[in-house]
Amino acid sequence: MRLSGRVAVVTGGSRGIGKAIAIALAKEGADIAIIARTMEGLALAAKLIRKLGVGCLAVAGDVGKSADVERLFDRVIAEFGRIDILVNNAGVYYYKPLLNTTEKDWDETVGTNLKGVYLCTKEALPYIIKDRGGVIVNISSGGGKRGFANFSAYCASKFGVNGFTQSLAEELGHKSVRVYAVCPGVVDTQTIRDMWPDMDPSEILKPEHVAEKVLELCMPDCRVKSGAAVDIHKFY
């Protein structure tokens, strides 16, 4: 197991992409901490992860709130004593024209998708730097490279994630910490199925496709340049 002895934190880890990432890392021997807003989904995901023979901590909280984030990471350190991998996956979006996008919609989207990345990274970073060779993976989107109609808040947040990733990679290059953004196309999650019920799921990515790429980037022998915003399409 190539990640045995390492500890990975995955935000938004109770379902969809985050759950698939947590399971993929666990299969390679990493102990896992999963974070999401509600405990019900976290408990189910944690049960699956523990069956793989690794430790799993499930903590409920909002990554957009600094007090929650501080508490969450205190729990992780108390449980495992270290952090080697951080996957900033938690995210929300609204499909609305700009004129129908409320200030609340905007604040929730940017607060979770961008501020949440900042808050979680800031809390985890001292531990990742200390243990050297750590990895931060920010789950961005194709919407972080190209704007799409009716997704103004979401695209703005993901463009921000990509810029944050590049800046942090430059800042941390001498610290032996690698930082990546992963930019998938449309992924077959429950949210997407609810939004576009007529979409053919065979034509879009599965959460496991994203998890495979994240796992590749987290491996000690990965040679992808830090700061890269890595695209994932249906056939990659």
Short mmCIF file of N, CA and C in Angstrom, two decimals, residues 134-138 164-166 168-170 172 177-181 225-228:
data_model
loop_
_atom_site.label_atom_id
_atom_site.label_comp_id
_atom_site.label_asym_id
_atom_site.label_seq_id
_atom_site.Cartn_x
_atom_site.Cartn_y
_atom_site.Cartn_z
N GLY A 134 4.29 16.56 1.52
CA GLY A 134 2.85 16.50 1.50
C GLY A 134 2.25 17.03 0.22
N VAL A 135 0.93 16.85 0.09
CA VAL A 135 0.22 17.22 -1.13
C VAL A 135 -1.10 17.90 -0.77
N ILE A 136 -1.41 18.96 -1.49
CA ILE A 136 -2.72 19.61 -1.40
C ILE A 136 -3.37 19.53 -2.78
N VAL A 137 -4.56 18.99 -2.84
CA VAL A 137 -5.31 18.90 -4.10
C VAL A 137 -6.62 19.65 -3.93
N ASN A 138 -6.83 20.66 -4.75
CA ASN A 138 -8.05 21.45 -4.73
C ASN A 138 -8.95 21.01 -5.88
N PHE A 164 -5.49 30.54 -6.68
CA PHE A 164 -4.98 30.21 -5.34
C PHE A 164 -3.97 29.07 -5.43
N THR A 165 -4.30 28.04 -6.21
CA THR A 165 -3.43 26.88 -6.37
C THR A 165 -2.09 27.28 -6.95
N GLN A 166 -2.10 28.06 -8.02
CA GLN A 166 -0.85 28.48 -8.65
C GLN A 166 -0.01 29.33 -7.71
N LEU A 168 -0.08 29.41 -4.37
CA LEU A 168 0.43 28.63 -3.26
C LEU A 168 1.56 27.71 -3.69
N ALA A 169 1.46 27.15 -4.89
CA ALA A 169 2.54 26.30 -5.40
C ALA A 169 3.85 27.09 -5.51
N GLU A 170 3.77 28.32 -5.99
CA GLU A 170 4.96 29.17 -6.06
C GLU A 170 5.51 29.46 -4.67
N LEU A 172 5.23 27.63 -1.97
CA LEU A 172 5.65 26.45 -1.22
C LEU A 172 6.66 25.59 -1.93
N VAL A 177 6.32 20.77 -0.74
CA VAL A 177 4.87 20.53 -0.72
C VAL A 177 4.34 20.77 -2.13
N ARG A 178 3.62 19.80 -2.67
CA ARG A 178 3.04 19.94 -4.00
C ARG A 178 1.58 20.36 -3.88
N VAL A 179 1.16 21.23 -4.80
CA VAL A 179 -0.21 21.77 -4.78
C VAL A 179 -0.79 21.64 -6.19
N TYR A 180 -2.01 21.11 -6.29
CA TYR A 180 -2.65 20.92 -7.58
C TYR A 180 -4.11 21.37 -7.53
N ALA A 181 -4.63 21.74 -8.69
CA ALA A 181 -6.06 21.86 -8.90
C ALA A 181 -6.47 20.77 -9.88
N LYS A 225 3.91 18.72 -12.42
CA LYS A 225 4.48 19.93 -11.84
C LYS A 225 3.51 20.56 -10.85
N SER A 226 4.02 20.92 -9.69
CA SER A 226 3.19 21.60 -8.69
C SER A 226 2.63 22.89 -9.27
N GLY A 227 1.38 23.17 -8.96
CA GLY A 227 0.69 24.34 -9.49
C GLY A 227 -0.17 24.05 -10.69
N ALA A 228 -0.09 22.84 -11.23
CA ALA A 228 -0.85 22.49 -12.43
C ALA A 228 -2.35 22.44 -12.12
#
